[in-house]
Each structure stands twice: as structure tokens, then as C-alpha cells.
């Protein structure tokens, strides 16, 4: 896979009171090429969100005085901040907490302890989803070329016509070739936590994507992993 990306200009605001966590987050995100703005409490986070206009906010749930939930609520009500995607970090895995986080407008959710790889994947996906065109990022997997800026997909040079949902599905798959995505993960990333949808929706759209990519007798690039999900695999 070839990733052509310019991330130098992408700014991530981290709101986290624990020094060790902050260091881990900023170290890894900086290594990926993001610019980091750090806030150690909710008040400062809200202020920096206004002042710095970050492209993404990584927000810890457990913060002194103003909680992450409250910060998220205020961000999503703010005239200048409501469009900034928020990934919430939390040790709480309860379904009700998860729903509460989403209720106040969090765009994604990571439960501690998380792996750095998972965090980075979520951050990348979120930035891509929030503003794919701003990055000029073209992805390539085997003979599939994915150009989010032009909203174009081709296979071996031949244009592939995709609906918007199939396009988003492919954007998830092609971001991490070979990785197996569960239907839940796909629902989260492609349908953005729409709780009314079920696995059949995923299967139907994967089927459509598959059909579109198999045009003109090409091999099937999508692997079905029994009781696990789907992956995009292409031999170079
Ligand atoms: Ca904390």
C-alpha cells in the first residue's frame, strides 16, 4: 500500500490530566506527524479548542472539575467548535456510558486500556472521515486506486462506480489492507453509530462493493472471515 499524505498541518488537541497518559498520547501522535496542542483540564481544553481550532480533539472522560462529558457537550454547542470531531477516552466500558458519550456528541470512543495502534487507526479514520478532501490522500491496494479528493475509485486503471456508502466502506478497508473488520466496527465507522441498523445492512453493502470491484472478471478482493467480519486482501 502506498500512502501519500500530508499531515504536518493537522492539529490534534489532547485534553488529559494524567501526565503519563498525555506523554504517551502526544509522543505517538507527534511521531505520526500531527501537531499537538495539550490541555490538562476541561477549562483549558475548551479555551484551546476555540483559540487553536484543532482538526481533532482527543478528550479524556475523567478530568478534574469539568468532566470530559461536560467538555464534549460544550464543544458540540460551541459556535466555533461544534464541527471538530471528538474522540473520547474512557475506562468505562458500560453500554450506558458509551451511549451517554455519544449522546453529548462524541464522534468516537476508545476504552482504556487501548493499544497505540488502535488509537492511531481511530485518529486517522476520524480525520479522514471528517475531511477527506483536505488531505489529498490517495490510497493504493493492489490494483485498486482510491482517491478521496476526486471521489474516484479505479481498478487496474478502469473506473469503478460506487455509491456513497460503498465508497465509505472501501475507505475503511483500504486504510488497513488485510485487517479484519467486524460488522460492529464497520457499522461504527461507516454508519456512524446509527443504532437502528443491523448486520444485514453491512452484508448488503459489502455485497455491492464486492460486485462493483469484481467487474470485468476481476478477482474478489474482499475476504469474508466466518463469524468475524470482512477484510480487503489483494496480492500485489
Ligand atoms: Ca484523566
PDB file of C-alpha atoms and ligand atoms in Angstrom:
ATOM      1  CA  UNK A   1       0.000   0.000   0.000  1.00  0.00           C
ATOM      2  CA  UNK A   2       1.200   3.482  -0.817  1.00  0.00           C
ATOM      3  CA  UNK A   3       0.065   6.309   1.370  1.00  0.00           C
ATOM      4  CA  UNK A   4       0.598   9.776   0.040  1.00  0.00           C
ATOM      5  CA  UNK A   5      -0.323  12.090   2.831  1.00  0.00           C
ATOM      6  CA  UNK A   6       0.438  15.491   4.193  1.00  0.00           C
ATOM      7  CA  UNK A   7      -0.273  15.543   7.864  1.00  0.00           C
ATOM      8  CA  UNK A   8       2.015  18.313   9.005  1.00  0.00           C
ATOM      9  CA  UNK A   9      -0.810  20.769   9.087  1.00  0.00           C
ATOM     10  CA  UNK A  10      -3.161  18.543  11.063  1.00  0.00           C
ATOM     11  CA  UNK A  11      -3.559  19.711  14.613  1.00  0.00           C
ATOM     12  CA  UNK A  12      -4.764  17.479  17.425  1.00  0.00           C
ATOM     13  CA  UNK A  13      -5.852  18.851  20.782  1.00  0.00           C
ATOM     14  CA  UNK A  14      -5.368  16.396  23.647  1.00  0.00           C
ATOM     15  CA  UNK A  15      -7.282  17.006  26.869  1.00  0.00           C
ATOM     16  CA  UNK A  16      -5.931  14.723  29.571  1.00  0.00           C
ATOM     17  CA  UNK A  17      -4.933  15.422  33.180  1.00  0.00           C
ATOM     18  CA  UNK A  18      -2.658  12.430  33.761  1.00  0.00           C
ATOM     19  CA  UNK A  19       0.900  13.282  32.778  1.00  0.00           C
ATOM     20  CA  UNK A  20       1.860   9.738  31.768  1.00  0.00           C
ATOM     21  CA  UNK A  21      -1.195   9.396  29.526  1.00  0.00           C
ATOM     22  CA  UNK A  22      -0.562  12.789  27.994  1.00  0.00           C
ATOM     23  CA  UNK A  23       3.016  11.868  27.249  1.00  0.00           C
ATOM     24  CA  UNK A  24       2.028   8.574  25.655  1.00  0.00           C
ATOM     25  CA  UNK A  25      -0.606  10.241  23.501  1.00  0.00           C
ATOM     26  CA  UNK A  26       1.438  13.209  22.373  1.00  0.00           C
ATOM     27  CA  UNK A  27       4.537  11.116  21.736  1.00  0.00           C
ATOM     28  CA  UNK A  28       2.692   8.707  19.467  1.00  0.00           C
ATOM     29  CA  UNK A  29       0.633  11.294  17.651  1.00  0.00           C
ATOM     30  CA  UNK A  30       3.658  13.510  17.083  1.00  0.00           C
ATOM     31  CA  UNK A  31       5.528  10.541  15.703  1.00  0.00           C
ATOM     32  CA  UNK A  32       2.726  10.189  13.163  1.00  0.00           C
ATOM     33  CA  UNK A  33       3.280  13.760  12.080  1.00  0.00           C
ATOM     34  CA  UNK A  34       0.422  15.516  13.858  1.00  0.00           C
ATOM     35  CA  UNK A  35       0.877  18.820  15.616  1.00  0.00           C
ATOM     36  CA  UNK A  36      -0.124  18.572  19.254  1.00  0.00           C
ATOM     37  CA  UNK A  37      -1.854  21.082  21.478  1.00  0.00           C
ATOM     38  CA  UNK A  38      -2.121  19.919  25.082  1.00  0.00           C
ATOM     39  CA  UNK A  39      -4.631  20.825  27.782  1.00  0.00           C
ATOM     40  CA  UNK A  40      -4.565  19.346  31.256  1.00  0.00           C
ATOM     41  CA  UNK A  41      -8.120  20.160  32.271  1.00  0.00           C
ATOM     42  CA  UNK A  42     -11.512  20.781  30.727  1.00  0.00           C
ATOM     43  CA  UNK A  43     -11.494  24.582  31.017  1.00  0.00           C
ATOM     44  CA  UNK A  44      -8.172  24.817  29.263  1.00  0.00           C
ATOM     45  CA  UNK A  45      -9.403  22.320  26.680  1.00  0.00           C
ATOM     46  CA  UNK A  46     -12.419  24.469  25.834  1.00  0.00           C
ATOM     47  CA  UNK A  47     -10.258  27.573  25.614  1.00  0.00           C
ATOM     48  CA  UNK A  48      -7.680  25.942  23.351  1.00  0.00           C
ATOM     49  CA  UNK A  49     -10.390  24.431  21.152  1.00  0.00           C
ATOM     50  CA  UNK A  50     -11.601  27.990  20.480  1.00  0.00           C
ATOM     51  CA  UNK A  51      -8.173  29.526  20.077  1.00  0.00           C
ATOM     52  CA  UNK A  52      -6.321  26.821  18.190  1.00  0.00           C
ATOM     53  CA  UNK A  53      -9.136  25.404  16.066  1.00  0.00           C
ATOM     54  CA  UNK A  54      -7.756  21.855  16.084  1.00  0.00           C
ATOM     55  CA  UNK A  55      -8.759  19.308  13.427  1.00  0.00           C
ATOM     56  CA  UNK A  56      -9.487  16.718  16.077  1.00  0.00           C
ATOM     57  CA  UNK A  57      -9.872  16.558  19.853  1.00  0.00           C
ATOM     58  CA  UNK A  58      -8.840  13.552  21.917  1.00  0.00           C
ATOM     59  CA  UNK A  59     -10.742  14.032  25.155  1.00  0.00           C
ATOM     60  CA  UNK A  60     -10.391  12.082  28.362  1.00  0.00           C
ATOM     61  CA  UNK A  61     -13.620  11.346  30.208  1.00  0.00           C
ATOM     62  CA  UNK A  62     -12.111  11.550  33.699  1.00  0.00           C
ATOM     63  CA  UNK A  63     -10.931  15.105  34.234  1.00  0.00           C
ATOM     64  CA  UNK A  64     -10.775  17.249  37.377  1.00  0.00           C
ATOM     65  CA  UNK A  65     -13.688  19.691  37.904  1.00  0.00           C
ATOM     66  CA  UNK A  66     -15.193  19.834  34.409  1.00  0.00           C
ATOM     67  CA  UNK A  67     -15.694  16.230  33.195  1.00  0.00           C
ATOM     68  CA  UNK A  68     -14.953  15.084  29.681  1.00  0.00           C
ATOM     69  CA  UNK A  69     -18.679  14.608  29.084  1.00  0.00           C
ATOM     70  CA  UNK A  70     -19.364  18.217  30.040  1.00  0.00           C
ATOM     71  CA  UNK A  71     -16.469  19.450  27.916  1.00  0.00           C
ATOM     72  CA  UNK A  72     -17.812  17.463  24.967  1.00  0.00           C
ATOM     73  CA  UNK A  73     -21.286  18.865  25.480  1.00  0.00           C
ATOM     74  CA  UNK A  74     -19.960  22.416  25.483  1.00  0.00           C
ATOM     75  CA  UNK A  75     -17.738  21.798  22.462  1.00  0.00           C
ATOM     76  CA  UNK A  76     -20.682  20.476  20.490  1.00  0.00           C
ATOM     77  CA  UNK A  77     -22.760  23.514  21.433  1.00  0.00           C
ATOM     78  CA  UNK A  78     -19.980  25.969  20.657  1.00  0.00           C
ATOM     79  CA  UNK A  79     -20.374  28.065  17.545  1.00  0.00           C
ATOM     80  CA  UNK A  80     -16.740  27.640  16.574  1.00  0.00           C
ATOM     81  CA  UNK A  81     -16.153  24.171  17.956  1.00  0.00           C
ATOM     82  CA  UNK A  82     -19.209  22.055  17.140  1.00  0.00           C
ATOM     83  CA  UNK A  83     -17.769  20.677  13.924  1.00  0.00           C
ATOM     84  CA  UNK A  84     -14.487  19.478  15.420  1.00  0.00           C
ATOM     85  CA  UNK A  85     -14.554  15.689  15.746  1.00  0.00           C
ATOM     86  CA  UNK A  86     -14.104  14.386  19.285  1.00  0.00           C
ATOM     87  CA  UNK A  87     -12.697  11.013  20.287  1.00  0.00           C
ATOM     88  CA  UNK A  88     -13.431  10.256  23.927  1.00  0.00           C
ATOM     89  CA  UNK A  89     -11.099   8.165  26.049  1.00  0.00           C
ATOM     90  CA  UNK A  90     -12.502   6.334  28.968  1.00  0.00           C
ATOM     91  CA  UNK A  91     -12.004   3.481  31.360  1.00  0.00           C
ATOM     92  CA  UNK A  92     -15.713   2.969  31.461  1.00  0.00           C
ATOM     93  CA  UNK A  93     -16.945   0.263  29.181  1.00  0.00           C
ATOM     94  CA  UNK A  94     -20.561   0.213  30.227  1.00  0.00           C
ATOM     95  CA  UNK A  95     -23.056   0.417  27.407  1.00  0.00           C
ATOM     96  CA  UNK A  96     -24.929   3.232  29.161  1.00  0.00           C
ATOM     97  CA  UNK A  97     -21.754   5.298  29.436  1.00  0.00           C
ATOM     98  CA  UNK A  98     -20.970   4.679  25.834  1.00  0.00           C
ATOM     99  CA  UNK A  99     -24.407   5.856  24.813  1.00  0.00           C
ATOM    100  CA  UNK A 100     -24.070   8.876  27.103  1.00  0.00           C
ATOM    101  CA  UNK A 101     -20.830   9.810  25.402  1.00  0.00           C
ATOM    102  CA  UNK A 102     -22.427   9.545  22.006  1.00  0.00           C
ATOM    103  CA  UNK A 103     -25.485  11.455  23.234  1.00  0.00           C
ATOM    104  CA  UNK A 104     -23.439  14.525  24.019  1.00  0.00           C
ATOM    105  CA  UNK A 105     -21.925  14.350  20.568  1.00  0.00           C
ATOM    106  CA  UNK A 106     -18.679  12.392  20.860  1.00  0.00           C
ATOM    107  CA  UNK A 107     -17.775  11.134  17.396  1.00  0.00           C
ATOM    108  CA  UNK A 108     -15.880   8.091  18.509  1.00  0.00           C
ATOM    109  CA  UNK A 109     -14.999   6.289  21.663  1.00  0.00           C
ATOM    110  CA  UNK A 110     -11.923   4.440  22.883  1.00  0.00           C
ATOM    111  CA  UNK A 111     -11.916   2.362  26.031  1.00  0.00           C
ATOM    112  CA  UNK A 112      -8.791   2.328  28.184  1.00  0.00           C
ATOM    113  CA  UNK A 113      -6.547   0.443  28.137  1.00  0.00           C
ATOM    114  CA  UNK A 114      -6.214   0.712  24.381  1.00  0.00           C
ATOM    115  CA  UNK A 115      -3.367  -0.179  22.067  1.00  0.00           C
ATOM    116  CA  UNK A 116      -1.441   2.632  20.426  1.00  0.00           C
ATOM    117  CA  UNK A 117      -2.115   1.045  17.037  1.00  0.00           C
ATOM    118  CA  UNK A 118      -5.845   1.144  17.702  1.00  0.00           C
ATOM    119  CA  UNK A 119      -5.720   4.751  18.803  1.00  0.00           C
ATOM    120  CA  UNK A 120      -3.761   5.821  15.738  1.00  0.00           C
ATOM    121  CA  UNK A 121      -6.130   3.940  13.446  1.00  0.00           C
ATOM    122  CA  UNK A 122      -9.118   5.664  15.041  1.00  0.00           C
ATOM    123  CA  UNK A 123      -7.466   9.067  14.779  1.00  0.00           C
ATOM    124  CA  UNK A 124      -6.627   8.507  11.121  1.00  0.00           C
ATOM    125  CA  UNK A 125     -10.112   7.241  10.352  1.00  0.00           C
ATOM    126  CA  UNK A 126     -11.711  10.167  12.145  1.00  0.00           C
ATOM    127  CA  UNK A 127      -9.633  12.766  10.353  1.00  0.00           C
ATOM    128  CA  UNK A 128     -10.257  11.083   7.049  1.00  0.00           C
ATOM    129  CA  UNK A 129     -13.956  10.887   7.716  1.00  0.00           C
ATOM    130  CA  UNK A 130     -14.187  14.462   8.936  1.00  0.00           C
ATOM    131  CA  UNK A 131     -12.398  15.956   5.995  1.00  0.00           C
ATOM    132  CA  UNK A 132     -11.081  13.518   3.422  1.00  0.00           C
ATOM    133  CA  UNK A 133     -10.624  16.133   0.728  1.00  0.00           C
ATOM    134  CA  UNK A 134      -8.367  18.343   2.835  1.00  0.00           C
ATOM    135  CA  UNK A 135      -5.605  15.792   2.869  1.00  0.00           C
ATOM    136  CA  UNK A 136      -5.193  14.881  -0.755  1.00  0.00           C
ATOM    137  CA  UNK A 137      -4.631  11.357   0.413  1.00  0.00           C
ATOM    138  CA  UNK A 138      -4.587   8.729  -2.305  1.00  0.00           C
ATOM    139  CA  UNK A 139      -4.543   5.108  -1.243  1.00  0.00           C
ATOM    140  CA  UNK A 140      -3.493   2.153  -3.283  1.00  0.00           C
ATOM    141  CA  UNK A 141      -4.028  -1.528  -2.620  1.00  0.00           C
ATOM    142  CA  UNK A 142      -3.039  -3.983  -5.321  1.00  0.00           C
ATOM    143  CA  UNK A 143      -4.660  -2.697  -8.497  1.00  0.00           C
ATOM    144  CA  UNK A 144      -7.239  -0.607  -6.606  1.00  0.00           C
ATOM    145  CA  UNK A 145      -6.652   3.134  -6.505  1.00  0.00           C
ATOM    146  CA  UNK A 146      -8.704   5.189  -4.087  1.00  0.00           C
ATOM    147  CA  UNK A 147      -8.789   8.954  -4.468  1.00  0.00           C
ATOM    148  CA  UNK A 148     -10.985  10.648  -1.844  1.00  0.00           C
ATOM    149  CA  UNK A 149     -10.270  14.109  -3.189  1.00  0.00           C
ATOM    150  CA  UNK A 150     -11.793  13.319  -6.551  1.00  0.00           C
ATOM    151  CA  UNK A 151     -14.214  10.803  -5.058  1.00  0.00           C
ATOM    152  CA  UNK A 152     -12.866   8.284  -7.555  1.00  0.00           C
ATOM    153  CA  UNK A 153     -12.003   4.618  -7.430  1.00  0.00           C
ATOM    154  CA  UNK A 154     -10.385   2.600 -10.157  1.00  0.00           C
ATOM    155  CA  UNK A 155      -9.207  -0.937 -10.596  1.00  0.00           C
ATOM    156  CA  UNK A 156      -6.313  -1.614 -12.961  1.00  0.00           C
ATOM    157  CA  UNK A 157      -6.956   1.822 -14.398  1.00  0.00           C
ATOM    158  CA  UNK A 158     -10.641   1.197 -15.080  1.00  0.00           C
ATOM    159  CA  UNK A 159     -13.045   3.451 -13.154  1.00  0.00           C
ATOM    160  CA  UNK A 160     -15.245   1.708 -10.583  1.00  0.00           C
ATOM    161  CA  UNK A 161     -18.623   3.251  -9.878  1.00  0.00           C
ATOM    162  CA  UNK A 162     -19.561   3.215  -6.196  1.00  0.00           C
ATOM    163  CA  UNK A 163     -22.427   4.608  -4.181  1.00  0.00           C
ATOM    164  CA  UNK A 164     -21.533   6.841  -1.200  1.00  0.00           C
ATOM    165  CA  UNK A 165     -21.887   4.044   1.347  1.00  0.00           C
ATOM    166  CA  UNK A 166     -19.749   1.627  -0.666  1.00  0.00           C
ATOM    167  CA  UNK A 167     -17.216   4.424  -1.079  1.00  0.00           C
ATOM    168  CA  UNK A 168     -17.017   4.880   2.678  1.00  0.00           C
ATOM    169  CA  UNK A 169     -16.788   1.158   3.227  1.00  0.00           C
ATOM    170  CA  UNK A 170     -13.887   0.948   0.823  1.00  0.00           C
ATOM    171  CA  UNK A 171     -12.212   3.903   2.530  1.00  0.00           C
ATOM    172  CA  UNK A 172     -12.253   1.927   5.790  1.00  0.00           C
ATOM    173  CA  UNK A 173     -10.964  -1.281   4.177  1.00  0.00           C
ATOM    174  CA  UNK A 174      -8.253   0.343   2.116  1.00  0.00           C
ATOM    175  CA  UNK A 175      -6.930   2.281   5.098  1.00  0.00           C
ATOM    176  CA  UNK A 176      -5.765  -1.030   6.550  1.00  0.00           C
ATOM    177  CA  UNK A 177      -5.494  -3.799   3.969  1.00  0.00           C
ATOM    178  CA  UNK A 178      -5.598  -7.276   5.467  1.00  0.00           C
ATOM    179  CA  UNK A 179      -7.182  -6.153   8.697  1.00  0.00           C
ATOM    180  CA  UNK A 180     -10.372  -7.970   9.605  1.00  0.00           C
ATOM    181  CA  UNK A 181     -13.219  -5.601  10.463  1.00  0.00           C
ATOM    182  CA  UNK A 182     -16.154  -6.885  12.467  1.00  0.00           C
ATOM    183  CA  UNK A 183     -19.641  -5.845  11.421  1.00  0.00           C
ATOM    184  CA  UNK A 184     -19.873  -3.733  14.587  1.00  0.00           C
ATOM    185  CA  UNK A 185     -16.706  -1.873  13.677  1.00  0.00           C
ATOM    186  CA  UNK A 186     -17.971  -1.277  10.168  1.00  0.00           C
ATOM    187  CA  UNK A 187     -21.315  -0.033  11.478  1.00  0.00           C
ATOM    188  CA  UNK A 188     -19.421   2.371  13.702  1.00  0.00           C
ATOM    189  CA  UNK A 189     -17.106   3.724  11.048  1.00  0.00           C
ATOM    190  CA  UNK A 190     -19.329   3.775   8.018  1.00  0.00           C
ATOM    191  CA  UNK A 191     -22.750   4.381   9.520  1.00  0.00           C
ATOM    192  CA  UNK A 192     -21.566   6.425  12.489  1.00  0.00           C
ATOM    193  CA  UNK A 193     -23.275   4.679  15.333  1.00  0.00           C
ATOM    194  CA  UNK A 194     -26.716   4.571  13.792  1.00  0.00           C
ATOM    195  CA  UNK A 195     -28.241   2.218  16.334  1.00  0.00           C
ATOM    196  CA  UNK A 196     -31.197   1.294  14.118  1.00  0.00           C
ATOM    197  CA  UNK A 197     -29.076  -0.642  11.695  1.00  0.00           C
ATOM    198  CA  UNK A 198     -28.173  -4.283  11.914  1.00  0.00           C
ATOM    199  CA  UNK A 199     -25.576  -6.616  10.451  1.00  0.00           C
ATOM    200  CA  UNK A 200     -27.644  -7.288   7.368  1.00  0.00           C
ATOM    201  CA  UNK A 201     -27.067  -3.690   6.296  1.00  0.00           C
ATOM    202  CA  UNK A 202     -23.338  -4.295   6.426  1.00  0.00           C
ATOM    203  CA  UNK A 203     -23.641  -7.529   4.451  1.00  0.00           C
ATOM    204  CA  UNK A 204     -25.753  -5.896   1.755  1.00  0.00           C
ATOM    205  CA  UNK A 205     -23.315  -3.021   1.213  1.00  0.00           C
ATOM    206  CA  UNK A 206     -20.259  -5.265   1.340  1.00  0.00           C
ATOM    207  CA  UNK A 207     -22.015  -7.340  -1.325  1.00  0.00           C
ATOM    208  CA  UNK A 208     -22.499  -4.273  -3.508  1.00  0.00           C
ATOM    209  CA  UNK A 209     -18.915  -3.152  -3.038  1.00  0.00           C
ATOM    210  CA  UNK A 210     -17.724  -6.613  -3.915  1.00  0.00           C
ATOM    211  CA  UNK A 211     -19.821  -6.716  -7.066  1.00  0.00           C
ATOM    212  CA  UNK A 212     -18.553  -3.317  -8.188  1.00  0.00           C
ATOM    213  CA  UNK A 213     -14.922  -4.269  -7.613  1.00  0.00           C
ATOM    214  CA  UNK A 214     -15.258  -7.594  -9.414  1.00  0.00           C
ATOM    215  CA  UNK A 215     -16.284  -6.019 -12.679  1.00  0.00           C
ATOM    216  CA  UNK A 216     -14.828  -7.434 -15.872  1.00  0.00           C
ATOM    217  CA  UNK A 217     -13.928 -10.750 -14.330  1.00  0.00           C
ATOM    218  CA  UNK A 218     -11.526  -9.373 -11.729  1.00  0.00           C
ATOM    219  CA  UNK A 219     -10.811 -11.384  -8.576  1.00  0.00           C
ATOM    220  CA  UNK A 220     -12.819 -10.780  -5.414  1.00  0.00           C
ATOM    221  CA  UNK A 221     -10.691  -8.549  -3.168  1.00  0.00           C
ATOM    222  CA  UNK A 222     -12.921  -8.855  -0.112  1.00  0.00           C
ATOM    223  CA  UNK A 223     -12.444 -11.794   2.178  1.00  0.00           C
ATOM    224  CA  UNK A 224     -15.284 -12.996   4.374  1.00  0.00           C
ATOM    225  CA  UNK A 225     -13.998 -14.203   7.714  1.00  0.00           C
ATOM    226  CA  UNK A 226     -16.515 -16.549   9.238  1.00  0.00           C
ATOM    227  CA  UNK A 227     -18.159 -15.186  12.388  1.00  0.00           C
ATOM    228  CA  UNK A 228     -15.607 -12.367  12.440  1.00  0.00           C
ATOM    229  CA  UNK A 229     -16.233  -9.997   9.566  1.00  0.00           C
ATOM    230  CA  UNK A 230     -14.572  -8.782   6.400  1.00  0.00           C
ATOM    231  CA  UNK A 231     -11.142  -7.784   5.154  1.00  0.00           C
ATOM    232  CA  UNK A 232      -9.702  -6.322   1.984  1.00  0.00           C
ATOM    233  CA  UNK A 233      -6.931  -8.521   0.618  1.00  0.00           C
ATOM    234  CA  UNK A 234      -5.087  -8.091  -2.605  1.00  0.00           C
ATOM    235  CA  UNK A 235      -1.882  -9.724  -3.663  1.00  0.00           C
ATOM    236  CA  UNK A 236       0.492  -7.208  -5.102  1.00  0.00           C
TER     237      UNK A 236
HETATM  238 CA1  LIG B   1      -7.846  11.510  33.271  1.00  0.00          CA
END
